[in-house]
Short mmCIF file of C-alpha atoms and ligand atoms in Angstrom, two decimals:
data_model
loop_
_atom_site.label_atom_id
_atom_site.label_comp_id
_atom_site.label_asym_id
_atom_site.label_seq_id
_atom_site.Cartn_x
_atom_site.Cartn_y
_atom_site.Cartn_z
CA MET A 1 177.27 146.73 -37.89
CA THR A 2 174.96 144.58 -36.03
CA THR A 3 172.74 145.36 -33.04
CA SER A 4 174.87 143.48 -30.57
CA GLU A 5 177.82 145.58 -31.67
CA PHE A 6 175.79 148.70 -31.12
CA SER A 7 175.14 147.67 -27.58
CA GLN A 8 178.80 147.37 -26.72
CA ILE A 9 179.91 149.55 -23.60
CA ILE A 10 182.74 152.03 -23.92
CA LEU A 11 184.36 153.70 -20.94
CA ILE A 12 185.80 157.27 -21.33
CA ILE A 13 188.14 158.38 -18.66
CA ASP A 14 188.97 161.95 -19.04
CA ASP A 15 189.21 165.10 -16.69
CA ASN A 16 188.40 167.59 -19.56
CA PRO A 17 184.57 168.00 -19.78
CA THR A 18 184.81 169.19 -23.47
CA ASN A 19 186.44 166.12 -24.45
CA LEU A 20 183.94 163.98 -22.74
CA GLU A 21 181.11 165.87 -24.31
CA VAL A 22 182.46 165.56 -27.80
CA LEU A 23 183.23 161.99 -27.45
CA TYR A 24 180.07 161.07 -25.94
CA GLN A 25 178.11 162.78 -28.63
CA ALA A 26 179.96 160.74 -31.34
CA LEU A 27 179.77 157.45 -29.71
CA ASP A 28 176.27 157.59 -28.39
CA LYS A 29 175.13 158.55 -32.00
CA THR A 30 176.83 155.70 -33.46
CA GLY A 31 174.85 153.25 -31.03
CA TYR A 32 177.56 152.51 -28.20
CA LYS A 33 176.61 152.54 -24.70
CA VAL A 34 178.89 155.14 -23.06
CA LEU A 35 180.08 155.29 -19.38
CA LEU A 36 182.07 158.54 -18.33
CA GLU A 37 184.50 158.89 -15.58
CA MET A 38 186.68 161.99 -14.74
CA ASP A 39 189.71 160.35 -12.99
CA GLY A 40 191.76 157.21 -12.60
CA PHE A 41 190.35 156.11 -9.39
CA GLN A 42 186.75 156.28 -10.39
CA GLY A 43 187.68 154.65 -13.60
CA ILE A 44 189.15 151.70 -12.11
CA GLU A 45 186.15 151.29 -9.85
CA THR A 46 183.75 151.65 -12.73
CA VAL A 47 185.59 149.10 -14.76
CA ASN A 48 185.48 146.58 -11.72
CA ASN A 49 181.66 147.07 -11.26
CA HIS A 50 180.50 147.29 -14.94
CA PRO A 51 183.26 145.81 -17.23
CA PRO A 52 183.14 147.73 -20.39
CA ASP A 53 184.22 146.24 -23.99
CA LEU A 54 186.93 149.13 -24.48
CA ILE A 55 188.33 151.93 -22.59
CA LEU A 56 189.35 155.38 -23.78
CA LEU A 57 191.93 156.74 -21.54
CA ASP A 58 193.35 160.25 -21.13
CA VAL A 59 197.11 160.43 -20.06
CA MET A 60 197.23 163.57 -18.10
CA MET A 61 194.77 163.41 -15.10
CA PRO A 62 194.66 164.67 -11.64
CA GLY A 63 195.38 161.86 -9.04
CA ILE A 64 196.74 159.11 -10.83
CA ASP A 65 197.48 159.64 -14.61
CA GLY A 66 196.54 157.46 -17.44
CA PHE A 67 199.70 155.25 -17.39
CA GLU A 68 199.22 154.29 -13.85
CA THR A 69 195.51 153.57 -14.24
CA CYS A 70 196.45 151.45 -17.38
CA ARG A 71 199.11 149.52 -15.42
CA GLN A 72 196.58 148.84 -12.45
CA LEU A 73 193.98 147.59 -14.85
CA LYS A 74 196.44 145.50 -16.77
CA SER A 75 197.63 143.93 -13.32
CA GLN A 76 194.16 142.53 -12.51
CA PRO A 77 193.22 139.21 -13.94
CA ASN A 78 189.49 140.28 -14.43
CA THR A 79 190.31 143.45 -16.15
CA CYS A 80 193.59 142.93 -18.01
CA ASP A 81 192.03 141.65 -21.21
CA ILE A 82 189.81 144.81 -21.83
CA PRO A 83 191.44 146.93 -24.54
CA ILE A 84 192.49 150.41 -23.69
CA ILE A 85 193.13 153.32 -26.20
CA PHE A 86 194.94 156.24 -24.97
CA MET A 87 194.10 159.69 -26.00
CA THR A 88 197.33 162.05 -26.39
CA ALA A 89 197.99 165.39 -27.85
CA LEU A 90 199.44 165.11 -31.36
CA THR A 91 202.76 166.29 -30.20
CA ASP A 92 203.67 163.96 -27.45
CA THR A 93 205.62 161.25 -29.25
CA ASN A 94 207.18 160.08 -26.02
CA TYR A 95 203.76 159.54 -24.45
CA LYS A 96 202.44 157.50 -27.44
CA VAL A 97 205.48 155.02 -27.09
CA GLN A 98 204.90 154.93 -23.41
CA ALA A 99 201.23 154.39 -23.83
CA LEU A 100 201.82 151.41 -26.00
CA ALA A 101 204.29 149.97 -23.60
CA SER A 102 202.15 150.18 -20.61
CA GLY A 103 199.68 147.62 -22.32
CA ALA A 104 197.50 149.91 -24.42
CA VAL A 105 196.28 148.58 -27.81
CA ASP A 106 196.38 151.87 -29.55
CA TYR A 107 196.13 155.72 -29.10
CA ILE A 108 194.20 158.56 -30.84
CA THR A 109 195.42 162.12 -31.03
CA LYS A 110 193.69 165.28 -29.91
CA PRO A 111 192.13 167.16 -31.20
CA PHE A 112 189.93 164.42 -32.47
CA GLN A 113 189.10 163.33 -35.84
CA GLN A 114 185.76 161.74 -35.29
CA GLU A 115 185.73 159.24 -38.24
CA GLU A 116 189.32 158.23 -37.35
CA VAL A 117 188.26 157.58 -33.47
CA LEU A 118 185.19 155.48 -34.63
CA ALA A 119 187.17 153.48 -37.06
CA ARG A 120 189.83 152.62 -34.57
CA ILE A 121 187.30 151.63 -31.89
CA GLY A 122 185.40 149.55 -34.53
CA VAL A 123 188.78 147.57 -35.21
CA HIS A 124 189.66 147.12 -31.63
CA LEU A 125 186.14 145.85 -30.78
CA LYS A 126 186.40 143.49 -33.67
CA LEU A 127 189.91 142.26 -32.44
CA ARG A 128 188.56 141.83 -28.78
CA LYS A 129 185.53 139.93 -30.24
CA ALA A 130 187.85 137.68 -32.10
CA ASN A 131 190.10 137.26 -29.25
CA LEU A 132 187.28 136.32 -26.67
CA GLU A 133 185.95 133.83 -29.36
CA LEU A 134 189.50 132.41 -29.44
CA ALA A 135 189.69 132.05 -25.73
CA ARG A 136 186.30 130.50 -25.73
CA GLN A 137 187.36 127.92 -28.50
CA LYS A 138 190.50 127.26 -26.62
CA ASP A 139 188.74 126.48 -23.38
CA ILE A 140 186.32 124.16 -25.30
CA LEU A 141 189.49 122.39 -26.85
CA GLU A 142 190.89 121.89 -23.49
CA LEU A 143 187.66 120.47 -22.02
CA ARG A 144 187.57 118.02 -24.98
CA VAL A 145 191.14 117.10 -24.54
CA GLU A 146 190.44 116.60 -20.68
CA GLU A 147 187.47 114.53 -21.66
CA ARG A 148 189.33 112.47 -24.31
CA THR A 149 192.22 111.79 -21.73
CA ALA A 150 189.70 110.61 -19.11
CA GLU A 151 187.96 108.48 -21.57
CA LEU A 152 191.31 106.98 -22.49
CA SER A 153 192.63 106.41 -19.06
CA GLN A 154 189.38 104.81 -18.32
CA ALA A 155 189.62 102.50 -21.39
CA LEU A 156 193.18 101.74 -20.29
CA ASN A 157 191.75 100.86 -16.91
CA ASN A 158 189.13 98.52 -18.35
CA LEU A 159 191.75 96.83 -20.51
CA LYS A 160 194.08 96.12 -17.34
CA LYS A 161 190.92 94.62 -15.43
CA ALA A 162 190.00 92.60 -18.52
CA HIS A 163 193.68 91.39 -18.64
CA LEU A 164 193.63 90.45 -14.97
CA ARG A 165 190.26 88.69 -15.47
CA LEU A 166 191.77 86.88 -18.49
CA ILE A 167 194.70 85.58 -16.52
CA GLN A 168 192.66 84.84 -13.59
CA HIS A 169 190.34 82.81 -15.79
CA GLU A 170 193.11 81.01 -17.48
CA LYS A 171 194.80 80.07 -14.39
CA MET A 172 191.62 78.73 -12.77
CA VAL A 173 190.66 76.78 -15.88
CA THR A 174 194.07 75.10 -16.26
CA LEU A 175 194.20 74.13 -12.56
CA GLY A 176 190.48 73.31 -12.53
CA ASN A 177 190.92 71.01 -15.40
CA LEU A 178 193.85 69.33 -13.95
CA VAL A 179 192.24 68.71 -10.57
CA ALA A 180 188.97 67.81 -12.16
CA GLY A 181 190.89 65.24 -14.35
CA VAL A 182 192.83 63.89 -11.42
CA ALA A 183 189.57 63.59 -9.22
CA HIS A 184 187.80 61.88 -12.23
CA GLU A 185 190.53 59.44 -12.63
CA ILE A 186 190.58 58.64 -8.87
CA ASN A 187 186.79 58.36 -8.72
CA ASN A 188 186.31 55.05 -10.42
CA PRO A 189 188.97 52.95 -8.71
CA VAL A 190 188.23 54.55 -5.28
CA GLY A 191 184.44 53.58 -5.88
CA PHE A 192 185.52 50.05 -6.63
CA LEU A 193 187.92 49.80 -3.57
CA VAL A 194 185.23 51.03 -1.25
CA GLY A 195 182.83 48.48 -2.52
CA SER A 196 185.36 45.72 -2.52
CA VAL A 197 186.61 46.38 1.12
CA ASN A 198 183.16 46.09 2.09
CA ASN A 199 182.94 42.74 0.70
CA ILE A 200 186.37 41.72 2.00
CA GLN A 201 185.25 42.63 5.45
CA GLU A 202 182.33 40.18 5.02
CA TYR A 203 184.26 37.59 3.54
CA THR A 204 186.98 37.48 6.08
CA GLN A 205 184.63 37.44 8.79
CA ASP A 206 182.80 34.41 7.30
CA LEU A 207 186.14 32.73 6.60
CA LEU A 208 187.39 33.10 10.00
CA ALA A 209 184.13 31.77 11.43
CA HIS A 210 184.43 28.86 9.32
CA VAL A 211 187.98 28.18 10.45
CA ARG A 212 186.87 28.28 14.07
CA LEU A 213 184.03 25.85 13.40
CA PHE A 214 186.50 23.53 11.63
CA GLN A 215 188.86 23.77 14.71
CA GLU A 216 185.91 23.13 17.25
CA TYR A 217 184.60 20.19 15.24
CA HIS A 218 187.65 18.66 14.09
CA PRO A 219 189.95 18.75 17.01
CA GLN A 220 192.16 15.86 15.76
CA LEU A 221 194.03 17.57 12.98
CA GLN A 222 196.61 16.14 10.44
CA PRO A 223 200.13 17.09 11.55
CA ILE A 224 200.57 19.01 8.20
CA VAL A 225 197.65 21.25 9.15
CA ILE A 226 198.89 22.01 12.68
CA GLU A 227 202.43 22.62 11.19
CA HIS A 228 200.87 25.17 8.40
CA ALA A 229 198.68 26.91 11.11
CA LYS A 230 201.96 27.41 13.20
CA LYS A 231 203.88 28.88 10.11
CA ILE A 232 201.33 31.21 9.11
CA GLU A 233 200.63 32.30 12.81
CA LEU A 234 196.87 31.52 12.54
CA GLU A 235 196.03 32.96 15.86
CA PHE A 236 197.72 36.29 15.17
CA LEU A 237 196.38 36.48 11.66
CA ALA A 238 192.95 35.78 12.90
CA GLU A 239 193.08 38.50 15.22
CA ASP A 240 194.84 41.14 12.86
CA LEU A 241 193.19 40.39 9.53
CA PRO A 242 189.83 42.18 10.87
CA LYS A 243 191.66 45.24 12.14
CA LEU A 244 193.64 45.43 8.93
CA VAL A 245 190.51 45.49 6.75
CA ASP A 246 188.93 48.07 8.99
CA SER A 247 191.93 50.41 8.53
CA MET A 248 191.79 49.68 4.70
CA ASN A 249 188.12 50.72 4.92
CA LEU A 250 189.04 53.97 6.75
CA ALA A 251 191.85 54.72 4.24
CA THR A 252 189.61 54.13 1.08
CA GLU A 253 186.88 56.43 2.70
CA ARG A 254 189.52 58.98 3.21
CA ILE A 255 190.51 58.78 -0.43
CA ARG A 256 186.89 59.21 -1.45
CA ASP A 257 186.72 62.51 0.61
CA ILE A 258 189.82 63.66 -0.99
CA SER A 259 188.48 63.11 -4.30
CA THR A 260 185.05 64.69 -3.36
CA SER A 261 187.10 67.60 -2.09
CA LEU A 262 189.09 67.88 -5.28
CA ARG A 263 185.72 67.94 -7.17
CA THR A 264 184.53 70.88 -5.14
CA PHE A 265 187.69 72.92 -5.77
CA SER A 266 187.33 72.25 -9.51
CA ARG A 267 183.59 72.80 -9.62
CA ALA A 268 183.57 74.70 -12.94
CA ASP A 269 182.76 78.55 -12.30
CA SER A 270 179.15 78.72 -13.14
CA SER A 271 177.86 81.87 -14.72
CA GLU A 272 175.61 82.43 -11.89
CA LYS A 273 176.27 82.48 -8.06
CA THR A 274 175.50 79.34 -6.18
CA THR A 275 174.92 78.82 -2.49
CA CYS A 276 177.99 77.25 -1.11
CA ASN A 277 179.77 76.30 2.11
CA ILE A 278 182.76 78.53 2.59
CA HIS A 279 184.47 75.84 4.77
CA GLU A 280 184.26 73.43 2.12
CA GLY A 281 186.05 75.83 -0.29
CA ILE A 282 188.74 76.43 2.32
CA GLU A 283 189.25 72.89 3.11
CA SER A 284 189.62 71.90 -0.49
CA THR A 285 192.12 74.64 -1.25
CA LEU A 286 194.29 73.44 1.84
CA LEU A 287 194.07 70.00 0.38
CA ILE A 288 195.59 71.32 -2.99
CA LEU A 289 198.27 73.18 -1.08
CA LYS A 290 199.11 70.41 1.32
CA TYR A 291 202.16 69.43 -0.64
CA ARG A 292 203.59 72.93 0.23
CA ILE A 293 202.38 72.81 3.96
CA LYS A 294 204.25 69.50 4.93
CA ALA A 295 207.70 69.27 6.18
CA ASN A 296 210.38 69.39 3.64
CA ASP A 297 214.29 69.43 3.98
CA LYS A 298 214.37 73.10 4.92
CA ARG A 299 211.79 73.28 7.55
CA PRO A 300 209.32 71.39 9.73
CA ALA A 301 205.61 71.20 8.69
CA ILE A 302 203.51 74.40 8.74
CA GLU A 303 200.86 74.28 11.31
CA VAL A 304 197.55 75.17 9.87
CA ILE A 305 194.81 75.96 12.62
CA THR A 306 191.39 76.41 11.73
CA ASP A 307 188.58 77.77 13.77
CA TYR A 308 185.40 77.64 11.98
CA GLY A 309 182.35 79.60 13.12
CA ASN A 310 178.89 78.91 12.42
CA LEU A 311 178.56 80.40 9.05
CA PRO A 312 175.32 80.38 6.89
CA PRO A 313 175.48 79.27 3.35
CA VAL A 314 176.76 82.06 1.12
CA LYS A 315 175.75 82.88 -2.40
CA CYS A 316 179.00 83.20 -4.33
CA PHE A 317 181.32 81.88 -7.09
CA LEU A 318 183.00 79.39 -4.96
CA GLY A 319 185.59 78.51 -7.63
CA GLN A 320 186.74 82.00 -7.54
CA LEU A 321 186.75 82.50 -3.74
CA ASN A 322 188.89 79.37 -3.72
CA GLN A 323 191.29 81.17 -5.83
CA VAL A 324 191.43 83.91 -3.33
CA PHE A 325 192.12 81.72 -0.45
CA MET A 326 194.70 79.99 -2.60
CA ASN A 327 196.45 83.26 -3.40
CA ILE A 328 196.38 84.45 0.33
CA ILE A 329 197.45 81.06 1.78
CA ALA A 330 200.17 80.78 -0.99
CA ASN A 331 201.64 84.07 0.13
CA ALA A 332 201.69 83.03 3.73
CA ILE A 333 203.62 79.78 2.92
CA ASP A 334 206.07 81.96 0.94
CA VAL A 335 206.66 84.25 3.68
CA LEU A 336 207.01 81.42 6.13
CA ASP A 337 209.61 79.53 3.67
CA THR A 338 211.60 82.79 3.40
CA SER A 339 211.52 83.26 7.33
CA VAL A 340 213.37 80.00 7.51
CA GLU A 341 215.53 80.47 4.52
CA GLU A 342 218.69 81.67 6.59
CA LYS A 343 218.44 79.17 9.37
CA ILE A 344 219.31 75.57 9.38
CA PHE A 345 216.65 73.00 10.06
CA ALA A 346 217.46 72.36 13.59
CA GLU A 347 216.98 76.01 14.49
CA VAL A 348 213.59 76.13 13.32
CA LYS A 349 211.35 74.80 16.19
CA GLU A 350 208.31 72.42 15.48
CA ASN A 351 205.08 74.12 15.52
CA SER A 352 206.73 77.52 15.07
CA LEU A 353 205.36 78.29 11.60
CA LEU A 354 201.53 79.12 11.92
CA ILE A 355 198.82 79.85 9.62
CA ASN A 356 195.48 80.57 11.37
CA ILE A 357 192.25 80.41 9.44
CA LEU A 358 189.16 81.95 11.25
CA THR A 359 185.77 82.33 9.99
CA GLU A 360 182.80 84.11 11.75
CA VAL A 361 179.72 86.20 10.99
CA SER A 362 180.84 89.81 10.98
CA SER A 363 179.86 92.20 13.51
CA ASP A 364 178.66 94.07 10.56
CA GLN A 365 175.75 91.83 9.89
CA GLY A 366 175.00 90.31 6.56
CA MET A 367 178.67 89.57 6.08
CA VAL A 368 180.89 86.68 6.88
CA SER A 369 184.56 87.22 7.37
CA ILE A 370 187.41 84.75 6.81
CA ARG A 371 190.72 85.83 8.50
CA ILE A 372 193.88 84.25 7.31
CA LYS A 373 196.93 85.19 9.45
CA ASP A 374 200.59 83.99 9.28
CA ASN A 375 203.24 84.45 11.73
CA GLY A 376 205.81 85.39 9.15
CA CYS A 377 207.95 88.80 8.98
CA GLY A 378 205.16 91.09 8.11
CA MET A 379 205.74 93.90 5.73
CA PRO A 380 206.71 97.51 6.04
CA GLU A 381 204.20 100.35 5.19
CA SER A 382 205.92 101.06 1.88
CA VAL A 383 205.17 97.31 0.73
CA LYS A 384 201.79 97.32 2.31
CA ALA A 385 200.67 100.40 0.49
CA ARG A 386 201.26 98.56 -2.80
CA ILE A 387 200.47 94.98 -2.36
CA PHE A 388 197.08 95.07 -4.26
CA ASP A 389 198.62 97.02 -7.20
CA HIS A 390 198.67 95.23 -10.42
CA LEU A 391 202.27 93.49 -11.00
CA PHE A 392 203.63 94.67 -7.65
CA THR A 393 205.89 92.01 -6.10
CA THR A 394 208.88 91.93 -3.80
CA LYS A 395 209.65 88.34 -4.87
CA GLY A 396 212.36 87.31 -7.43
CA VAL A 397 211.95 86.75 -11.06
CA GLY A 398 210.18 83.58 -11.66
CA LYS A 399 208.77 83.48 -8.05
CA GLY A 400 206.20 86.04 -8.06
CA THR A 401 204.10 87.80 -10.83
CA GLY A 402 202.56 90.36 -8.55
CA LEU A 403 199.16 89.36 -9.60
CA GLY A 404 197.71 87.25 -6.87
CA LEU A 405 196.36 90.16 -4.53
CA ALA A 406 195.40 92.25 -7.18
CA ILE A 407 193.23 89.25 -8.62
CA ALA A 408 191.98 88.58 -5.17
CA ARG A 409 190.85 92.04 -4.41
CA GLN A 410 189.04 92.17 -7.90
CA ILE A 411 187.17 88.92 -7.06
CA VAL A 412 186.24 89.90 -3.48
CA GLU A 413 185.43 93.39 -3.90
CA GLU A 414 184.19 93.76 -7.58
CA THR A 415 182.65 90.46 -8.35
CA HIS A 416 181.29 89.78 -4.83
CA GLY A 417 180.63 93.27 -3.33
CA GLY A 418 182.84 92.45 -0.35
CA LYS A 419 186.15 93.84 1.22
CA LEU A 420 189.52 92.64 1.33
CA THR A 421 191.93 94.12 3.73
CA CYS A 422 195.36 93.54 5.24
CA ASN A 423 196.73 94.19 8.74
CA SER A 424 200.54 93.76 9.02
CA VAL A 425 202.90 94.15 11.65
CA VAL A 426 206.90 93.98 10.78
CA GLY A 427 208.36 91.11 12.69
CA MET A 428 204.93 89.63 14.02
CA GLY A 429 202.97 88.79 10.97
CA THR A 430 200.27 89.32 8.52
CA GLU A 431 196.52 89.03 8.46
CA PHE A 432 194.13 89.13 5.40
CA VAL A 433 190.48 89.64 6.16
CA ILE A 434 187.96 88.80 3.60
CA GLU A 435 184.47 89.81 3.85
CA ILE A 436 181.83 88.69 1.72
CA PRO A 437 177.89 89.56 1.90
CA VAL A 438 175.78 86.67 2.67
N1 ATP B 1 201.47 87.26 3.92
C1 ATP B 1 202.33 88.11 3.52
N2 ATP B 1 203.41 88.47 4.31
C2 ATP B 1 204.28 89.44 3.76
N3 ATP B 1 204.21 89.89 2.61
C3 ATP B 1 203.23 89.63 1.73
C4 ATP B 1 202.21 88.61 2.26
N4 ATP B 1 201.38 88.61 1.41
C5 ATP B 1 201.62 89.47 0.21
N5 ATP B 1 202.86 89.87 0.51
C6 ATP B 1 203.58 91.04 -0.33
O1 ATP B 1 202.56 91.45 -1.35
C7 ATP B 1 203.38 91.20 -2.49
C8 ATP B 1 202.12 91.09 -3.65
O2 ATP B 1 201.77 89.69 -3.34
P1 ATP B 1 200.79 89.20 -4.72
O3 ATP B 1 200.29 87.74 -4.22
O4 ATP B 1 200.00 90.14 -5.23
O5 ATP B 1 202.09 88.81 -5.56
P2 ATP B 1 203.21 87.74 -5.48
O6 ATP B 1 203.00 86.72 -4.56
O7 ATP B 1 204.62 88.50 -5.32
O8 ATP B 1 203.03 87.24 -6.87
P3 ATP B 1 202.14 86.07 -7.38
O9 ATP B 1 201.40 86.96 -8.51
O10 ATP B 1 202.75 84.92 -7.79
O11 ATP B 1 201.00 86.06 -6.55
C9 ATP B 1 204.34 90.05 -2.36
O12 ATP B 1 205.32 90.14 -3.31
C10 ATP B 1 204.81 90.32 -0.86
O13 ATP B 1 205.88 91.24 -0.94
MG1 MG B 2 201.12 85.80 -4.25
#
């Protein structure tokens, strides 16, 4: 035996002083630490205060007997695992059976055979040690399983996020390329037009001045010239042509703005944040969505009202924020579309479909907030609770993938350290609030 086994504690509960004396001598000599109690109550108290490694328990005792003592110890979680060996007279077969039934691991018979007692105690202490080790290993194993499960679910989460990022990136790259391509194609002809219109403006002024000079210094015109002037309504033409050219000038400038806006939208996501004008982002997004905002055969145009505050430049990935604006505004258009689906065109009043976009510096300084609000049908709590979930959608197959808001939240909160929240009232509408640190 090793020293640690010698220092194991054995509690003897017996009302017979002679038995106590004999057992104490034998166990103490062998090296066990021995505790003695003379009745069940005291015994239980000692077990609770100084839990032993094994209990020797007499059956017949005043107060509560051995069986009841055993039952009580077995019913307490902190003492139920301590092995109990009963001590009974050789003849009490019934008692032996009852002893084992009440939860004891063994019994020894009186009068005691010292070697037998020591051998049985040795066996049960070893068993107990093995059991304790087994329980310890089980705990370790359970902990490992828990850790492993946590690791796996973390890995799964990361995978889902990577999936989202990939989709988001793919979507943006495709759209960005398309828009950039269009903007690029428009750019050269528009540049040419802007330059040419300027020249035309100059040339027309010169030409008209020349005609006027001609009329002044050659009042006696040939009939054919007079006839032609009448035919082409020269007076009206001379008045209208400069106006027309002015309008052309405005129109080409507008196309140039659009082209610039498209390029803002498609500005490739640089790997670093750049200082951007949020309003430019919103405007270019609205431009891309214009074809969905204007009137169609089911409803009048959606009125987009912008109320831009005095925002400082914001360090951000504008391309990604554009995608957030796009997802949220597209959802608002979707909900306004469905709100008129049941009605016929005439029932839908002009200016009854609204999207409000308001920007301001948050009361929580250091943040800018962008509020995008629609007057659609709103959503019940059960939907609202899940809108940011990956793949949650209430739209039909082919109409929604349920990724828009999950991606938006990821961009706002994880990439920009901001906050994306939603307020919605059934029958009144929905408002998304994007907050981005400056
Ligand atoms: N402005 C809104 N008004 C009412 N419900 C909304 C609004 N915005 C989002 N929702 C609800 O939230 C759900 C999730 O929106 P999300 O943009 O994530 O996915 P989706 O629009 O269904 O699909 P997609 O991936 O094509 O964007 C929508 O299906 C809709 O039920
Ligand atoms: Mg959507």
